[in-house]
């Protein structure tokens, strides 16, 4: 029995936004008389936390507390258009739409507050805690809620805004493939350590160490979920999963989780990561996105680590124990000298 | 830029408590009086002519409401991405003369309960004459392969070409100048998105003549528009409600359950639920597609890539779904985050008699990254070079131009490598430790960092 360890490296890019653009998302924002602002979208929260992230972006764009942002999404009768949550576009497109909408609403809010405070709008600043102050005069202020009430009942104005996140559609040149296929690019370097059991063919992922550069983070806890979950999903693609165990043949397709191989909690390695934030040129507050990319670099990093461990490059995934054992066997056969020495004694070899 | 107070902090997610305590309302949690259930009759074989469909035995099952075949579907043949001008239409909602994959929908049964719908569906008799199947992407492109498409080939046509092409520089000249040619074949597998919540929709006829469709689609308007076109109701008569999804990962961008549920609601006047069983989610809902990629790199003695040629095949299965789009995205990523001066990429979207594949996290990019990073290690190992240094040597920087002729704008690969090297305690040679993705920053005063 032999266990061999190896280290693997992978460095990747990941594009944000629908390929070639043409994928708008709109946002509407309006104040109520409760002090809350409602952000209305048709974007889908897949469980990644889009609603929370949009509330945070709206809060900073309006200059109000995040608790006063209500995100209302998922109804095509009330929400403006969204192309959908895919292609790592949610935070980028919807975030830009929310900022765009909030800019318009914030201008009105400042005008309303200015009239109440008898000051110029340009001299006002929200403190982010629910109040608007006259710069240089700390005692002259109005709460956001009072401004909203004044707008509605006294000044007869609506505090609202419209926004869109949009990249115009571009075409591909059919001859050269010239195209503009992304809104920004995130990057990552992942290093994994594995232990390969050369008797059973099993691969144990020991550690995943990763650096992701994803622009401005909106919510580090949500980013953490993507990186940890992505490492797990990437490891599953690299070593375990297939809907066609005899691909390309379709025999023995799994029909339940009982028949579908996935890593369990005990297989999950130690994951250590660092996030770099270098602002993108197009994203809301410099956001790039982490949604899809974190499931990718662990795959080549793990497969490269297996090569580092056993000295054989495996070029297909999943790298099941059978794949490892066959690779080791093939390597042994091709590296062994022809059995000349044994034949010297006149053996029975054909 | 405005001051960031909330952005950048770990605000507690708003729906997390609801998700883990069972308070969140998903599609399946909704109930309506007289809710009916839909179950689909599927092809037991990968490729066949349909001779006859007989629903008479199904109609005798207690709780049976109605049966739907392609004759009930106003605009049966569609392709999801027609909304972004990708065509032609090629997938039937319910099969007409032919089935092209095992599990393809042939008829749908609506009944009082899911159990009754499943029982009735099992009693639908389908008379099939099997045809030869083709499972392998390269075999599907052979002249003698059974043809799956009306237009007479087994590939998607990109503006007159049989594949998505990228041409940059002179790849043959690059190979001649190279000291080494590094070639390899890479193959990925189809995998399941494995969401907690299976794909589901409920379509409810309203008294005002509209339909409310509760769905866990990732893209409400994409689903609404396609449903309206297939079922032939005005867009304005549909209201789609969703926005909360129990796991998507790309598995819920296909428009499959909403059109049938809406059609059934329209025909019966009842609210109708169509929800995939776990078996359907795994065996007929689109998985991540498998990709086969042949790489050929021309490399100098010191590890610089001077030419790259890639031929790749996406296994779309029987129908487009989103694969034609992914192949274009793939073509923009097979170079990887590296500076490739001469490139020739031919990326094929190939049809086989298999469950259609579609989007999944990393669509088209994940297989490219897998192959590219295999190549980088192979180059380093065959030339006896350091695996980190080969990547630094080839890393793209801002201002470089990719094989698809886009100027690189937001490159930060080098910075992630430097941080990772520090994390794992690896010393880098000074030239790489001080390298930057922003190569112009010193003499142009670039302030983007």
mmCIF file of N, CA and C in Angstrom, chain A residues 128-191:
data_model
loop_
_atom_site.group_PDB
_atom_site.id
_atom_site.type_symbol
_atom_site.label_atom_id
_atom_site.label_comp_id
_atom_site.label_asym_id
_atom_site.label_seq_id
_atom_site.Cartn_x
_atom_site.Cartn_y
_atom_site.Cartn_z
ATOM 1 N N UNK A 128 -26.012 58.409 6.742
ATOM 2 C CA UNK A 128 -26.067 56.955 6.665
ATOM 3 C C UNK A 128 -26.792 56.330 7.848
ATOM 4 N N UNK A 129 -27.136 57.143 8.844
ATOM 5 C CA UNK A 129 -27.871 56.625 9.999
ATOM 6 C C UNK A 129 -29.329 57.078 9.982
ATOM 7 N N UNK A 130 -29.757 57.663 8.882
ATOM 8 C CA UNK A 130 -31.167 58.041 8.776
ATOM 9 C C UNK A 130 -31.406 59.530 8.921
ATOM 10 N N UNK A 131 -30.333 60.340 8.872
ATOM 11 C CA UNK A 131 -30.495 61.790 8.977
ATOM 12 C C UNK A 131 -29.738 62.477 7.852
ATOM 13 N N UNK A 132 -30.207 63.699 7.557
ATOM 14 C CA UNK A 132 -29.541 64.513 6.538
ATOM 15 C C UNK A 132 -29.106 65.814 7.217
ATOM 16 N N UNK A 133 -27.827 66.136 7.063
ATOM 17 C CA UNK A 133 -27.252 67.281 7.769
ATOM 18 C C UNK A 133 -26.843 68.361 6.788
ATOM 19 N N UNK A 134 -26.873 69.624 7.278
ATOM 20 C CA UNK A 134 -26.251 70.715 6.535
ATOM 21 C C UNK A 134 -24.757 70.672 6.855
ATOM 22 N N UNK A 135 -23.959 70.624 5.808
ATOM 23 C CA UNK A 135 -22.511 70.531 6.012
ATOM 24 C C UNK A 135 -22.030 71.742 6.804
ATOM 25 N N UNK A 136 -21.259 71.508 7.833
ATOM 26 C CA UNK A 136 -20.699 72.592 8.631
ATOM 27 C C UNK A 136 -21.660 73.142 9.675
ATOM 28 N N UNK A 137 -22.874 72.609 9.716
ATOM 29 C CA UNK A 137 -23.838 73.050 10.733
ATOM 30 C C UNK A 137 -24.507 71.826 11.344
ATOM 31 N N UNK A 138 -23.828 71.180 12.243
ATOM 32 C CA UNK A 138 -24.293 69.874 12.752
ATOM 33 C C UNK A 138 -25.686 69.917 13.390
ATOM 34 N N UNK A 139 -26.116 71.069 13.859
ATOM 35 C CA UNK A 139 -27.424 71.119 14.520
ATOM 36 C C UNK A 139 -28.574 71.285 13.531
ATOM 37 N N UNK A 140 -28.250 71.555 12.293
ATOM 38 C CA UNK A 140 -29.311 71.687 11.291
ATOM 39 C C UNK A 140 -29.428 70.376 10.525
ATOM 40 N N UNK A 141 -30.451 69.613 10.870
ATOM 41 C CA UNK A 141 -30.627 68.327 10.207
ATOM 42 C C UNK A 141 -32.095 67.942 10.176
ATOM 43 N N UNK A 142 -32.401 66.964 9.346
ATOM 44 C CA UNK A 142 -33.762 66.425 9.267
ATOM 45 C C UNK A 142 -33.635 64.916 9.088
ATOM 46 N N UNK A 143 -34.529 64.187 9.674
ATOM 47 C CA UNK A 143 -34.477 62.739 9.469
ATOM 48 C C UNK A 143 -34.990 62.403 8.075
ATOM 49 N N UNK A 144 -34.500 61.309 7.543
ATOM 50 C CA UNK A 144 -34.932 60.869 6.214
ATOM 51 C C UNK A 144 -36.450 60.645 6.217
ATOM 52 N N UNK A 145 -36.956 60.094 7.317
ATOM 53 C CA UNK A 145 -38.397 59.832 7.391
ATOM 54 C C UNK A 145 -39.194 61.137 7.357
ATOM 55 N N UNK A 146 -38.726 62.151 8.092
ATOM 56 C CA UNK A 146 -39.433 63.436 8.072
ATOM 57 C C UNK A 146 -39.377 64.070 6.689
ATOM 58 N N UNK A 147 -38.253 63.892 6.015
ATOM 59 C CA UNK A 147 -38.160 64.423 4.658
ATOM 60 C C UNK A 147 -39.145 63.709 3.745
ATOM 61 N N UNK A 148 -39.254 62.382 3.914
ATOM 62 C CA UNK A 148 -40.197 61.602 3.092
ATOM 63 C C UNK A 148 -41.626 62.046 3.361
ATOM 64 N N UNK A 149 -41.937 62.295 4.633
ATOM 65 C CA UNK A 149 -43.289 62.772 4.993
ATOM 66 C C UNK A 149 -43.544 64.148 4.375
ATOM 67 N N UNK A 150 -42.553 65.015 4.465
ATOM 68 C CA UNK A 150 -42.698 66.370 3.934
ATOM 69 C C UNK A 150 -42.905 66.333 2.421
ATOM 70 N N UNK A 151 -42.157 65.459 1.765
ATOM 71 C CA UNK A 151 -42.298 65.337 0.308
ATOM 72 C C UNK A 151 -43.724 64.987 -0.052
ATOM 73 N N UNK A 152 -44.269 64.027 0.655
ATOM 74 C CA UNK A 152 -45.582 63.485 0.307
ATOM 75 C C UNK A 152 -46.716 64.426 0.712
ATOM 76 N N UNK A 153 -46.683 64.917 1.970
ATOM 77 C CA UNK A 153 -47.837 65.643 2.500
ATOM 78 C C UNK A 153 -47.740 67.155 2.329
ATOM 79 N N UNK A 154 -46.528 67.684 2.249
ATOM 80 C CA UNK A 154 -46.401 69.144 2.200
ATOM 81 C C UNK A 154 -45.934 69.648 0.842
ATOM 82 N N UNK A 155 -44.896 68.994 0.310
ATOM 83 C CA UNK A 155 -44.339 69.502 -0.945
ATOM 84 C C UNK A 155 -44.980 68.863 -2.180
ATOM 85 N N UNK A 156 -45.722 67.761 -1.959
ATOM 86 C CA UNK A 156 -46.386 67.112 -3.092
ATOM 87 C C UNK A 156 -45.412 66.549 -4.109
ATOM 88 N N UNK A 157 -44.387 65.884 -3.616
ATOM 89 C CA UNK A 157 -43.376 65.321 -4.518
ATOM 90 C C UNK A 157 -43.202 63.825 -4.230
ATOM 91 N N UNK A 158 -42.764 63.095 -5.227
ATOM 92 C CA UNK A 158 -42.416 61.692 -4.995
ATOM 93 C C UNK A 158 -40.894 61.562 -4.966
ATOM 94 N N UNK A 159 -40.431 60.827 -4.001
ATOM 95 C CA UNK A 159 -38.993 60.542 -3.952
ATOM 96 C C UNK A 159 -38.814 59.175 -4.592
ATOM 97 N N UNK A 160 -38.395 59.177 -5.837
ATOM 98 C CA UNK A 160 -38.303 57.902 -6.546
ATOM 99 C C UNK A 160 -37.231 58.000 -7.619
ATOM 100 N N UNK A 161 -36.839 56.840 -8.119
ATOM 101 C CA UNK A 161 -35.815 56.830 -9.159
ATOM 102 C C UNK A 161 -35.901 55.582 -10.011
ATOM 103 N N UNK A 162 -35.393 55.732 -11.226
ATOM 104 C CA UNK A 162 -35.402 54.633 -12.197
ATOM 105 C C UNK A 162 -33.968 54.345 -12.604
ATOM 106 N N UNK A 163 -33.631 53.070 -12.750
ATOM 107 C CA UNK A 163 -32.259 52.767 -13.140
ATOM 108 C C UNK A 163 -32.173 51.545 -14.035
ATOM 109 N N UNK A 164 -31.078 51.464 -14.753
ATOM 110 C CA UNK A 164 -30.855 50.301 -15.612
ATOM 111 C C UNK A 164 -29.368 49.953 -15.626
ATOM 112 N N UNK A 165 -29.117 48.665 -15.611
ATOM 113 C CA UNK A 165 -27.762 48.150 -15.826
ATOM 114 C C UNK A 165 -27.758 47.517 -17.197
ATOM 115 N N UNK A 166 -26.924 48.012 -18.078
ATOM 116 C CA UNK A 166 -27.052 47.604 -19.471
ATOM 117 C C UNK A 166 -25.701 47.621 -20.158
ATOM 118 N N UNK A 167 -25.448 46.597 -20.919
ATOM 119 C CA UNK A 167 -24.329 46.615 -21.844
ATOM 120 C C UNK A 167 -24.902 46.317 -23.225
ATOM 121 N N UNK A 168 -24.729 47.225 -24.185
ATOM 122 C CA UNK A 168 -25.334 46.990 -25.497
ATOM 123 C C UNK A 168 -24.844 45.689 -26.112
ATOM 124 N N UNK A 169 -25.703 45.060 -26.897
ATOM 125 C CA UNK A 169 -25.329 43.804 -27.532
ATOM 126 C C UNK A 169 -24.261 44.063 -28.588
ATOM 127 N N UNK A 170 -23.271 43.184 -28.614
ATOM 128 C CA UNK A 170 -22.268 43.251 -29.680
ATOM 129 C C UNK A 170 -22.349 41.953 -30.462
ATOM 130 N N UNK A 171 -21.838 41.954 -31.669
ATOM 131 C CA UNK A 171 -21.869 40.756 -32.499
ATOM 132 C C UNK A 171 -20.481 40.153 -32.587
ATOM 133 N N UNK A 172 -20.448 38.876 -32.954
ATOM 134 C CA UNK A 172 -19.179 38.201 -33.178
ATOM 135 C C UNK A 172 -18.843 38.291 -34.660
ATOM 136 N N UNK A 173 -17.595 38.590 -34.962
ATOM 137 C CA UNK A 173 -17.180 38.509 -36.361
ATOM 138 C C UNK A 173 -17.061 37.028 -36.716
ATOM 139 N N UNK A 174 -17.849 36.566 -37.708
ATOM 140 C CA UNK A 174 -17.871 35.122 -37.986
ATOM 141 C C UNK A 174 -16.541 34.580 -38.501
ATOM 142 N N UNK A 175 -15.717 35.430 -39.084
ATOM 143 C CA UNK A 175 -14.446 34.948 -39.644
ATOM 144 C C UNK A 175 -13.341 34.916 -38.591
ATOM 145 N N UNK A 176 -13.205 35.999 -37.846
ATOM 146 C CA UNK A 176 -12.080 36.092 -36.896
ATOM 147 C C UNK A 176 -12.476 35.754 -35.468
ATOM 148 N N UNK A 177 -13.785 35.762 -35.166
ATOM 149 C CA UNK A 177 -14.218 35.559 -33.788
ATOM 150 C C UNK A 177 -14.034 36.786 -32.926
ATOM 151 N N UNK A 178 -13.763 37.945 -33.547
ATOM 152 C CA UNK A 178 -13.629 39.164 -32.751
ATOM 153 C C UNK A 178 -14.935 39.422 -32.012
ATOM 154 N N UNK A 179 -14.828 39.647 -30.712
ATOM 155 C CA UNK A 179 -16.038 39.865 -29.903
ATOM 156 C C UNK A 179 -15.680 40.522 -28.586
ATOM 157 N N UNK A 180 -16.732 41.049 -27.953
ATOM 158 C CA UNK A 180 -16.579 41.663 -26.631
ATOM 159 C C UNK A 180 -17.413 40.847 -25.651
ATOM 160 N N UNK A 181 -16.846 39.768 -25.138
ATOM 161 C CA UNK A 181 -17.667 38.767 -24.453
ATOM 162 C C UNK A 181 -17.786 38.934 -22.942
ATOM 163 N N UNK A 182 -17.356 40.029 -22.370
ATOM 164 C CA UNK A 182 -17.431 40.121 -20.914
ATOM 165 C C UNK A 182 -17.505 41.581 -20.491
ATOM 166 N N UNK A 183 -18.026 41.803 -19.291
ATOM 167 C CA UNK A 183 -18.102 43.166 -18.749
ATOM 168 C C UNK A 183 -16.927 43.472 -17.844
ATOM 169 N N UNK A 184 -16.366 42.440 -17.266
ATOM 170 C CA UNK A 184 -15.146 42.545 -16.484
ATOM 171 C C UNK A 184 -14.644 41.127 -16.281
ATOM 172 N N UNK A 185 -13.428 40.993 -15.760
ATOM 173 C CA UNK A 185 -12.867 39.657 -15.525
ATOM 174 C C UNK A 185 -12.353 39.565 -14.091
ATOM 175 N N UNK A 186 -12.807 38.552 -13.380
ATOM 176 C CA UNK A 186 -12.249 38.231 -12.063
ATOM 177 C C UNK A 186 -11.145 37.186 -12.267
ATOM 178 N N UNK A 187 -10.289 37.045 -11.280
ATOM 179 C CA UNK A 187 -9.163 36.110 -11.406
ATOM 180 C C UNK A 187 -8.922 35.348 -10.113
ATOM 181 N N UNK A 188 -8.287 34.193 -10.247
ATOM 182 C CA UNK A 188 -8.007 33.392 -9.054
ATOM 183 C C UNK A 188 -6.784 32.521 -9.261
ATOM 184 N N UNK A 189 -6.091 32.276 -8.172
ATOM 185 C CA UNK A 189 -5.037 31.264 -8.127
ATOM 186 C C UNK A 189 -5.380 30.297 -7.001
ATOM 187 N N UNK A 190 -5.387 29.019 -7.329
ATOM 188 C CA UNK A 190 -5.746 28.003 -6.341
ATOM 189 C C UNK A 190 -4.633 26.957 -6.278
ATOM 190 N N UNK A 191 -4.243 26.601 -5.061
ATOM 191 C CA UNK A 191 -3.238 25.563 -4.829
ATOM 192 C C UNK A 191 -3.882 24.482 -3.972
#
